[in-house]
PDB file of C-alpha atoms and ligand atoms in Angstrom:
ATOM      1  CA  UNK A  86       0.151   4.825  15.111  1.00 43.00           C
ATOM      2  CA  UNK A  87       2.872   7.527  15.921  1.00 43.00           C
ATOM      3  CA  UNK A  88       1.367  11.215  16.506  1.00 53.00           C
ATOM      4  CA  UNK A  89       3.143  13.042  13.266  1.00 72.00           C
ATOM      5  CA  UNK A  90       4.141  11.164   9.883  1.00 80.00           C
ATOM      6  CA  UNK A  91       8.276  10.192   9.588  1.00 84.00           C
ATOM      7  CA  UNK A  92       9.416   8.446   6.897  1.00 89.00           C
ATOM      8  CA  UNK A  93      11.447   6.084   9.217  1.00 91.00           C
ATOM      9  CA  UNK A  94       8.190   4.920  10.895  1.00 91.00           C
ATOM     10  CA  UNK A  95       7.707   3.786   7.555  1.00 92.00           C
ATOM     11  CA  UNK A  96      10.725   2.199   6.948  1.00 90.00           C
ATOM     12  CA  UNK A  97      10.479   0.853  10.311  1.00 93.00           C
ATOM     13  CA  UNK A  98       6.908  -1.126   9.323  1.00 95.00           C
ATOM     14  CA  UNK A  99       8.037  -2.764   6.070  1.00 95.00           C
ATOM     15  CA  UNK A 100      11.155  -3.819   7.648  1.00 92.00           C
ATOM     16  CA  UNK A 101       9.395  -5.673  10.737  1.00 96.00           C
ATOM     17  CA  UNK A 102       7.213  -7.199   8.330  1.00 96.00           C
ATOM     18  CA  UNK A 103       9.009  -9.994   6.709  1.00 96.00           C
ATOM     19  CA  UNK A 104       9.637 -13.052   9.186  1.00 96.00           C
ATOM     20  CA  UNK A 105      13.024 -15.096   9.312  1.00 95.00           C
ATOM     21  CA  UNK A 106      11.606 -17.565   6.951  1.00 96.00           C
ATOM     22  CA  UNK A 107      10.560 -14.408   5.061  1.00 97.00           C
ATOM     23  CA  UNK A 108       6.256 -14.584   5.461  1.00 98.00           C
ATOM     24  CA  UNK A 109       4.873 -11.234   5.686  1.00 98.00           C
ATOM     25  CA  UNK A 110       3.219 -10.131   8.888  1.00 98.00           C
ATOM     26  CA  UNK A 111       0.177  -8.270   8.779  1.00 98.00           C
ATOM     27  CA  UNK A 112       0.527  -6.754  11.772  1.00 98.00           C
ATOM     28  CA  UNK A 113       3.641  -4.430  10.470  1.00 98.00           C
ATOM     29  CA  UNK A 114       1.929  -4.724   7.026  1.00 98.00           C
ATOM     30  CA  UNK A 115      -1.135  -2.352   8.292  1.00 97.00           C
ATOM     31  CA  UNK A 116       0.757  -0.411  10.431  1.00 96.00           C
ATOM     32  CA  UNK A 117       3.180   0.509   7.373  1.00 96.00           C
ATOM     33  CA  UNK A 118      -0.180   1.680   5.610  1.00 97.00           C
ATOM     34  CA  UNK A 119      -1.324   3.274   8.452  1.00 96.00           C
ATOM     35  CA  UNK A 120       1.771   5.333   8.615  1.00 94.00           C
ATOM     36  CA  UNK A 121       1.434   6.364   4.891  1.00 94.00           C
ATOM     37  CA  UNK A 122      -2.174   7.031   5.443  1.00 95.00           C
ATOM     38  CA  UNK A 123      -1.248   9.727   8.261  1.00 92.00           C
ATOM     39  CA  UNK A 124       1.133  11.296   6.082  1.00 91.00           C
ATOM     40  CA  UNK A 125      -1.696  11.634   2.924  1.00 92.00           C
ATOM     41  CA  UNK A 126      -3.851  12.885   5.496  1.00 91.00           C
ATOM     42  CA  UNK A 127      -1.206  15.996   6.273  1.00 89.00           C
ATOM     43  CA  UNK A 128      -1.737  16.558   2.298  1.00 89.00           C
ATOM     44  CA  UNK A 129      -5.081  18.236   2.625  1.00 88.00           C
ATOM     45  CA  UNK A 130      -8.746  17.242   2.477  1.00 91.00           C
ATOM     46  CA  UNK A 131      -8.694  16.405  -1.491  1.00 90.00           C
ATOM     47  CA  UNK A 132      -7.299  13.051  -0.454  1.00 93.00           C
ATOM     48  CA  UNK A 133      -9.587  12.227   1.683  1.00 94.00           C
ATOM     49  CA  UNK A 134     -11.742   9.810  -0.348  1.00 95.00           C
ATOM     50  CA  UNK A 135      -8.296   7.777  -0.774  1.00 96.00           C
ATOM     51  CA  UNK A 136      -7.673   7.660   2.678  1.00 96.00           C
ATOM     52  CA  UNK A 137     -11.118   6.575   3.448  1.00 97.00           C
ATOM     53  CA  UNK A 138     -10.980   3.524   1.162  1.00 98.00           C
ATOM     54  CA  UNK A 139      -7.104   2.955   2.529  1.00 98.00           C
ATOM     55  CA  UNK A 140      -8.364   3.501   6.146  1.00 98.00           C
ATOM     56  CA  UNK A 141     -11.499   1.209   5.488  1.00 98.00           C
ATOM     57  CA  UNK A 142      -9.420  -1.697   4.391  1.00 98.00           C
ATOM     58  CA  UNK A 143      -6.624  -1.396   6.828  1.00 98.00           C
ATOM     59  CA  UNK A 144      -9.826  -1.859   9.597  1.00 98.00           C
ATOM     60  CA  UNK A 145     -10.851  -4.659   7.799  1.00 98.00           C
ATOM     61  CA  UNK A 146      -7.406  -6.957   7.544  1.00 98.00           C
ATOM     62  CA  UNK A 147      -7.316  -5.304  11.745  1.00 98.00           C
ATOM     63  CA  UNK A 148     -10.304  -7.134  12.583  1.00 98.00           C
ATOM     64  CA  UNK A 149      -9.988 -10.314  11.077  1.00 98.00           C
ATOM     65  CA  UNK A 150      -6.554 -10.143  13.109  1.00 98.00           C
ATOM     66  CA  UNK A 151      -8.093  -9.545  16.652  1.00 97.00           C
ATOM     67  CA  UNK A 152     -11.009 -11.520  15.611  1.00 98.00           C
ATOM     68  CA  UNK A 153     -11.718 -14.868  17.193  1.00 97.00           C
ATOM     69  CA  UNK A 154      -9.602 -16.465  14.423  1.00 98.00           C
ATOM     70  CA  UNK A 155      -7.183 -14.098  14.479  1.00 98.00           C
ATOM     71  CA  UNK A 156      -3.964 -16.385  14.262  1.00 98.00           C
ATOM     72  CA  UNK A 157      -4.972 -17.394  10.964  1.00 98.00           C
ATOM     73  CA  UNK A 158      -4.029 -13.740   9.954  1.00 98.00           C
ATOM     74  CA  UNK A 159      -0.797 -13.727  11.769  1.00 98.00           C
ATOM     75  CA  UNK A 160       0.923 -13.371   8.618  1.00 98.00           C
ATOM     76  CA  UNK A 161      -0.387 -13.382   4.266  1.00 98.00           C
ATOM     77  CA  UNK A 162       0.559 -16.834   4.127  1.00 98.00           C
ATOM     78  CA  UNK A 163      -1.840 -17.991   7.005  1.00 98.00           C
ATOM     79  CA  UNK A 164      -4.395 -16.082   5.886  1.00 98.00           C
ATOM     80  CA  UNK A 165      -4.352 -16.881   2.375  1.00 98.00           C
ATOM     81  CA  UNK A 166      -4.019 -20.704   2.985  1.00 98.00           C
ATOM     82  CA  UNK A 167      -6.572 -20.257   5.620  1.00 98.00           C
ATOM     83  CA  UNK A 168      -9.376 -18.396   3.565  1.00 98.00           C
ATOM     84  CA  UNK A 169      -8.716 -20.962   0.517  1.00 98.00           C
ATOM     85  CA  UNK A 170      -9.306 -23.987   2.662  1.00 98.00           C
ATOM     86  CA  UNK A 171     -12.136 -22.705   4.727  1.00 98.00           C
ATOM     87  CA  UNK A 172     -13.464 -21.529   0.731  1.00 98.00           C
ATOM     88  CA  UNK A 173     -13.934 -18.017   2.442  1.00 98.00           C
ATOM     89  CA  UNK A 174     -13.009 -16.239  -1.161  1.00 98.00           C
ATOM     90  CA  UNK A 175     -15.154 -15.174  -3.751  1.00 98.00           C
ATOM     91  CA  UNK A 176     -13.162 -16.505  -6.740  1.00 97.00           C
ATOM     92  CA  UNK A 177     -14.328 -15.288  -9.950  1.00 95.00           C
ATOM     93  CA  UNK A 178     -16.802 -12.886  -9.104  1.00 95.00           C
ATOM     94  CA  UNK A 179     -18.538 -11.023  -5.956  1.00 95.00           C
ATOM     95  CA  UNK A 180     -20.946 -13.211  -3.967  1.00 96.00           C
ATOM     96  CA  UNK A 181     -21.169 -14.324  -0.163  1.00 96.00           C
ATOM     97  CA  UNK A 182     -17.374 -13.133   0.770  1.00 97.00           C
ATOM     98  CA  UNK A 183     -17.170  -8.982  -0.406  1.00 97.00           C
ATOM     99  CA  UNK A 184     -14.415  -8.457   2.151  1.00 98.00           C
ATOM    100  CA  UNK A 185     -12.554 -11.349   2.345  1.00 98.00           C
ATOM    101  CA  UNK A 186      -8.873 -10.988   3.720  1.00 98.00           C
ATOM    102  CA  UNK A 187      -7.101 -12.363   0.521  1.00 98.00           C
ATOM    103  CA  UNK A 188      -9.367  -9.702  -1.779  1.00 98.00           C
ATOM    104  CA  UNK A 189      -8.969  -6.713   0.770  1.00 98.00           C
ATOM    105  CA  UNK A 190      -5.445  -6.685   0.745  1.00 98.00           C
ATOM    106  CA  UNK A 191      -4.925  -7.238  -2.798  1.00 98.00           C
ATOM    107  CA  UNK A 192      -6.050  -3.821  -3.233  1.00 98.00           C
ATOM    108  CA  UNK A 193      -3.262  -2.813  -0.627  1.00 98.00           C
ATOM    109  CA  UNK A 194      -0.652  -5.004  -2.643  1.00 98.00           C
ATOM    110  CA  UNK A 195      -1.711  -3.316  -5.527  1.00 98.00           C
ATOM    111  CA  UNK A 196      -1.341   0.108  -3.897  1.00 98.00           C
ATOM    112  CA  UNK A 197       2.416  -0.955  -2.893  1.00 98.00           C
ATOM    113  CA  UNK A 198       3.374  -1.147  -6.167  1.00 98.00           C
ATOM    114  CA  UNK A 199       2.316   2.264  -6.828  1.00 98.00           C
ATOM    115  CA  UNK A 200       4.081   3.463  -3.810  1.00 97.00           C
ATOM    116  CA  UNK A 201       7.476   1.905  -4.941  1.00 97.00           C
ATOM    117  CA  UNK A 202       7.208   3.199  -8.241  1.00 98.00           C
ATOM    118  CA  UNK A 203       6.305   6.656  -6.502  1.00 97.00           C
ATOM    119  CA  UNK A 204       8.836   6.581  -4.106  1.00 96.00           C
ATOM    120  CA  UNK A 205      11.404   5.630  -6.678  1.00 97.00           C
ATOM    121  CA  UNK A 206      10.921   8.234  -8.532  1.00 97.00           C
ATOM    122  CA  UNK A 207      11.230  10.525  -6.138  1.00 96.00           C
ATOM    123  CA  UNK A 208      14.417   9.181  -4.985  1.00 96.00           C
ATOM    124  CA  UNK A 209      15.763   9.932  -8.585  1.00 97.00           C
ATOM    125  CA  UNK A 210      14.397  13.033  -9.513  1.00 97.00           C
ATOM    126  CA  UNK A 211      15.943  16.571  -9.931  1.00 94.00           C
ATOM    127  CA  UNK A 212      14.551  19.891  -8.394  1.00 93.00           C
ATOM    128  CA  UNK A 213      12.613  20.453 -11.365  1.00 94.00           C
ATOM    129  CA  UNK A 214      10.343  17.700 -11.374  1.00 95.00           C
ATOM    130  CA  UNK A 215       7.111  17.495 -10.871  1.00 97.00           C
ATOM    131  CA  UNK A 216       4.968  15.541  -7.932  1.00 97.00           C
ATOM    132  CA  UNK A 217       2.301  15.783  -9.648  1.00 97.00           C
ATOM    133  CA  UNK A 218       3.727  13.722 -12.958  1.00 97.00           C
ATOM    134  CA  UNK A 219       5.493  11.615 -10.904  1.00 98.00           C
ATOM    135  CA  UNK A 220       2.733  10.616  -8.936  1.00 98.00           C
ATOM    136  CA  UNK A 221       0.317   9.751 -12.415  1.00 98.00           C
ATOM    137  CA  UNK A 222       2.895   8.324 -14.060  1.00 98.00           C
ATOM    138  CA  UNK A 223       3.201   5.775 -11.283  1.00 98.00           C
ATOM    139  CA  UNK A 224      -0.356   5.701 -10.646  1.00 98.00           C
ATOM    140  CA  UNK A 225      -0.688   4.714 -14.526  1.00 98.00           C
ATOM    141  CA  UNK A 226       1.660   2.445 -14.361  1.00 98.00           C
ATOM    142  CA  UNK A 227       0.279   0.108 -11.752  1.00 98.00           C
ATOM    143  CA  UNK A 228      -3.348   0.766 -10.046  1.00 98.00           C
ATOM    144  CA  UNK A 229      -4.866   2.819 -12.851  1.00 98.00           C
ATOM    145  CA  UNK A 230      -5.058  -0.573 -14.563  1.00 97.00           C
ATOM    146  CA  UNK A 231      -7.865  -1.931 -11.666  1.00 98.00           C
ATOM    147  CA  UNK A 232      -9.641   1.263 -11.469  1.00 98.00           C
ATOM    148  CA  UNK A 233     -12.872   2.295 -13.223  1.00 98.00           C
ATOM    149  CA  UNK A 234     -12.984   6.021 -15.572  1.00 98.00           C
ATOM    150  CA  UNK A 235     -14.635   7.800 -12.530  1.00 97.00           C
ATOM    151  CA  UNK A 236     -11.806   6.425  -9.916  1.00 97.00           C
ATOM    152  CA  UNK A 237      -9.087   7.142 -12.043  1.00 98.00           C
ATOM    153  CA  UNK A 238     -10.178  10.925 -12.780  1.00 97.00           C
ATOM    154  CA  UNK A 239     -11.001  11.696  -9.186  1.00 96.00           C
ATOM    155  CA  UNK A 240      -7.493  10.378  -8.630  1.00 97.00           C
ATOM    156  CA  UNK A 241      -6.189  12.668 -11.491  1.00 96.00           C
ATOM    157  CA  UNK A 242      -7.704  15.637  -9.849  1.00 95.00           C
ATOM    158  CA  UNK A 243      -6.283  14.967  -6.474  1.00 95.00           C
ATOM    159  CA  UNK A 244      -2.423  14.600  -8.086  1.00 96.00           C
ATOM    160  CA  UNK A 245      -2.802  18.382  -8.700  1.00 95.00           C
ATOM    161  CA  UNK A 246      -3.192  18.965  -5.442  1.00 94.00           C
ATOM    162  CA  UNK A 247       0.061  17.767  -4.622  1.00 95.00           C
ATOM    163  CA  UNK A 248       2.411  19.733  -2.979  1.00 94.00           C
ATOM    164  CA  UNK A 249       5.706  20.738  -4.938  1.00 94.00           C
ATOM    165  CA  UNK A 250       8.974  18.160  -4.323  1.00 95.00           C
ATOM    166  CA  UNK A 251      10.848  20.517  -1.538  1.00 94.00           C
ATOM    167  CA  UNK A 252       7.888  20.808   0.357  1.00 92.00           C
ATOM    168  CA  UNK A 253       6.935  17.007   0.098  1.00 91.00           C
ATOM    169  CA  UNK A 254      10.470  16.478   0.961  1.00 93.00           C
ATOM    170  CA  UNK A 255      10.198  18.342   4.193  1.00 91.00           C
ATOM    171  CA  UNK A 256       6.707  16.524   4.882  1.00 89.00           C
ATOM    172  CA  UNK A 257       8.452  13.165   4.705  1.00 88.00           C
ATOM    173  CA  UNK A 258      10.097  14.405   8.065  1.00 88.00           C
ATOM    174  CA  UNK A 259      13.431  12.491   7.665  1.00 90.00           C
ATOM    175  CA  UNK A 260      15.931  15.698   7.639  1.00 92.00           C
ATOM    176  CA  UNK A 261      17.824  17.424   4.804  1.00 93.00           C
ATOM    177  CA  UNK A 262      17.207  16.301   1.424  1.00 93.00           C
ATOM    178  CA  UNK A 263      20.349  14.481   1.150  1.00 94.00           C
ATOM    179  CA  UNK A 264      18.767  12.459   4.089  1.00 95.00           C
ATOM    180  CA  UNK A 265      15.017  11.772   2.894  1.00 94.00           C
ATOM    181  CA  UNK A 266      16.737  10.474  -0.550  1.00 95.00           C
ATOM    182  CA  UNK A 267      19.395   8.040   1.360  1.00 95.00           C
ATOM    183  CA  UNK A 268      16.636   6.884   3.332  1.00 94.00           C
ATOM    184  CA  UNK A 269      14.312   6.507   0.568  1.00 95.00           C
ATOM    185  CA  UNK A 270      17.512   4.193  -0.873  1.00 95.00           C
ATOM    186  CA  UNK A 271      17.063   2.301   2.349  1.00 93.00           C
ATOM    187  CA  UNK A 272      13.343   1.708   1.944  1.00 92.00           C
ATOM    188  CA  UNK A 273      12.664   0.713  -1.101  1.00 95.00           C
ATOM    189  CA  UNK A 274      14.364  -2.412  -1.107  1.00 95.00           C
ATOM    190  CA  UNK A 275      12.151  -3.728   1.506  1.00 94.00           C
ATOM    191  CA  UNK A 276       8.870  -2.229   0.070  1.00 96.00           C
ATOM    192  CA  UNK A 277       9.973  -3.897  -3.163  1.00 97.00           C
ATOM    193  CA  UNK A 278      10.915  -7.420  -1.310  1.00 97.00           C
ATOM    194  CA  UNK A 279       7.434  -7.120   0.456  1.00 97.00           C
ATOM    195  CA  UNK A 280       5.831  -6.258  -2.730  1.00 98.00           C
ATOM    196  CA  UNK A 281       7.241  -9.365  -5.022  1.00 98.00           C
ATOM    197  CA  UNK A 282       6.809 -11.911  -2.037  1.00 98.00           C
ATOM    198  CA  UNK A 283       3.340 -10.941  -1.428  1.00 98.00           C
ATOM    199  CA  UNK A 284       2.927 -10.630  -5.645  1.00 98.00           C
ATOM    200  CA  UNK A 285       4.488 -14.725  -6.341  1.00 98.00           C
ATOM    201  CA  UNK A 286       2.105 -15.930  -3.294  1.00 98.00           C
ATOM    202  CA  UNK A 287      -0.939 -14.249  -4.839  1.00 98.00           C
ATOM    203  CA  UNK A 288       0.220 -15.452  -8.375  1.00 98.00           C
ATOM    204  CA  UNK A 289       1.222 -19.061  -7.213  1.00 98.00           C
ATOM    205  CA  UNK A 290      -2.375 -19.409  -6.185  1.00 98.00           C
ATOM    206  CA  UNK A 291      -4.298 -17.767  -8.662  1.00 98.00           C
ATOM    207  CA  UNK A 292      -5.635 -15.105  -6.780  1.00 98.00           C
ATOM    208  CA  UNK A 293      -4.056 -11.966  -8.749  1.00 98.00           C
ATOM    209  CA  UNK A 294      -7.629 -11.088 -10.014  1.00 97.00           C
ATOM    210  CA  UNK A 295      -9.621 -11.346  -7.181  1.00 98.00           C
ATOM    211  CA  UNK A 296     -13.026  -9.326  -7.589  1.00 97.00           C
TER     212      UNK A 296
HETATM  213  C1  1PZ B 521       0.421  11.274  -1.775  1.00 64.16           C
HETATM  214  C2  1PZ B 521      -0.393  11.040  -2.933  1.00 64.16           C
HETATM  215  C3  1PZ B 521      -1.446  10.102  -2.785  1.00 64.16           C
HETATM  216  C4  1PZ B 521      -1.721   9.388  -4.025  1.00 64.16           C
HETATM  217  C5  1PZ B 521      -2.373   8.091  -3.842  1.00 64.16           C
HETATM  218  C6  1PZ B 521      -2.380   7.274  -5.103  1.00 64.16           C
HETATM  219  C7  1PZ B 521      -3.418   6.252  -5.130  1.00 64.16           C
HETATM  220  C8  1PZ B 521      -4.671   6.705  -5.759  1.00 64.16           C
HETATM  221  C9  1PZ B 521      -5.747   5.758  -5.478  1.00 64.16           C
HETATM  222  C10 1PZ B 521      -7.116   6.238  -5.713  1.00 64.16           C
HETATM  223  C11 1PZ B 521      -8.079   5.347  -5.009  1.00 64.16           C
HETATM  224  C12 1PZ B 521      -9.322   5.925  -4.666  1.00 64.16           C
HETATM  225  C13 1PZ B 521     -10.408   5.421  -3.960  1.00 64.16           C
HETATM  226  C14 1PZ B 521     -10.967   4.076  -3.972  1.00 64.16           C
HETATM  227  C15 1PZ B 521     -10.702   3.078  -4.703  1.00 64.16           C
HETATM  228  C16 1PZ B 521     -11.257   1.702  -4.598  1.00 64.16           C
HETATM  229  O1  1PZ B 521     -12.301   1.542  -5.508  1.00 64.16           O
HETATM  230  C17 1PZ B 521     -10.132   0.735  -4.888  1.00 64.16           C
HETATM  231  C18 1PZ B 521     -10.587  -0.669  -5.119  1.00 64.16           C
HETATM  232  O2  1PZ B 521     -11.208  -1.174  -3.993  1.00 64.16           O
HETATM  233  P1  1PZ B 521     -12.628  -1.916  -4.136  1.00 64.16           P
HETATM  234  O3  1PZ B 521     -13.582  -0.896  -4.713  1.00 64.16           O
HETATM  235  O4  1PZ B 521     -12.410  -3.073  -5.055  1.00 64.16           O
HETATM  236  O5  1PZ B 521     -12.985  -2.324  -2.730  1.00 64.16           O
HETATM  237  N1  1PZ B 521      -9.185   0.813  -3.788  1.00 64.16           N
HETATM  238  C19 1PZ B 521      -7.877   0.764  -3.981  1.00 64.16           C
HETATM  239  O6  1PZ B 521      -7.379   0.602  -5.070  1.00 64.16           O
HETATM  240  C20 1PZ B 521      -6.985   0.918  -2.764  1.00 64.16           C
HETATM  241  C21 1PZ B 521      -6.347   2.259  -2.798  1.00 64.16           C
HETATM  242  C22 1PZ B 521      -5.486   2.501  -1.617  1.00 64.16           C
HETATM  243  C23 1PZ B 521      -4.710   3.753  -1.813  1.00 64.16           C
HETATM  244  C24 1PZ B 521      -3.776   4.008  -0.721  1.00 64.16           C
HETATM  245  C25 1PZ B 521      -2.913   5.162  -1.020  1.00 64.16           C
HETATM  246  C26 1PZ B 521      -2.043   5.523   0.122  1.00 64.16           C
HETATM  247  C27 1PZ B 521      -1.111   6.559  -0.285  1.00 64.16           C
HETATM  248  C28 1PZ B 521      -0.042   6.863   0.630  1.00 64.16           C
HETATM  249  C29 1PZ B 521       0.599   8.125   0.262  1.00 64.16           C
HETATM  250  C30 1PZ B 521       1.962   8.307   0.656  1.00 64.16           C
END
């Protein structure tokens, strides 16, 4: 994990996660999230509880990778195929496998899709809007759907707390304005490929609901 948050470190990730025969490494996976975590961490304290849960599933995807089956996690294909054939998913509801890999970073995938929408909307808006709508609207839009009353208001309470666009701009750390938005240009196309390849795996085999 770099020392201070750039946007190109983030950039950087999702682009070194897709292999030539386009499977998505995990590796680059986490250490994209891990980047984005460090950023929401320069935020302030109110986002703490989301960077816990982020954190706390990052660890868990990190240890099945250095773990003694660890090349079964080499990349999402691996490990889903892997964790279906060894039956090491709880299917249909919670039961002897709470933190399996597929189930863990469906909640990550899920996040991603908040992230593009976020992200695009930053890259398009004007100096009048808002973070803070930008950020719900996305959040709405995508993980609000998974998230029980209590999540989703903590959540709402934490948008607030956002910081206004020019100063969020100059937090991304990726030079004049001009700059963070071409480089947001360059980034989401690879957040989105990342997203929809990981989303038609996870659809393909059923596993879009895990609990
Ligand atoms: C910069 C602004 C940050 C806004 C972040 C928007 C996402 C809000 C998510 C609120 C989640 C709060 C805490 C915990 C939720 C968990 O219950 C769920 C489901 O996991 P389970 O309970 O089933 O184990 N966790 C998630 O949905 C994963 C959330 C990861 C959020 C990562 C956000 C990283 C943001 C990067 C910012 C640039």
């Amino acid at each position: 994990m770099a020392d201070s948050f750039s946007l190109q470190n983030v950039l950087d990730s999702f682009k070194s996660c897709l292999s030539d025969n386009k499977e998505v490494f995990i590796k680059y996976y986490i250490s994209g999230w891990r980047e984005l975590v460090s950023f929401m961490n320069s935020l302030g304290s109110v986002f703490s509880f989301i960077s816990k849960d982020a954190v706390n599933k990052i660890q868990i995807l990190e240890n099945f990778l250095v773990g003694e089956n660890g090349t079964h996690y080499l990349t999402v294909q691996s490990m889903v195929k892997y964790e279906l054939d060894n039956e090491l998913v709880d299917l249909t509801k919670r039961g002897i496998h709470p933190e399996s890999g597929c189930r863990t970073l469906l909640r990550l995938h899920r996040a991603l899709r908040w992230l593009q929408l976020f992200l695009e909307s930053l890259r398009t808006s004007n100096e009048d809007s808002k973070t803070s709508v930008m950020c719900s609207e996305a959040y709405n839009a995508s993980l609000a759907q998974h998230h029980p009353w209590i999540i989703r208001k903590a959540a709402g309470v934490a948008f607030c707390a956002l910081p206004y666009r020019n100063t969020f701009f100059e937090v991304m750390n990726a030079g004049s304005h001009q700059e963070v938005i071409t480089l947001l240009g360059e980034a989401l196309p690879m957040i989105s490929e990342v997203y929809q390849i990981t989303e038609d795996l996870y659809a393909k085999n059923n596993l879009l609901d895990l609990p």
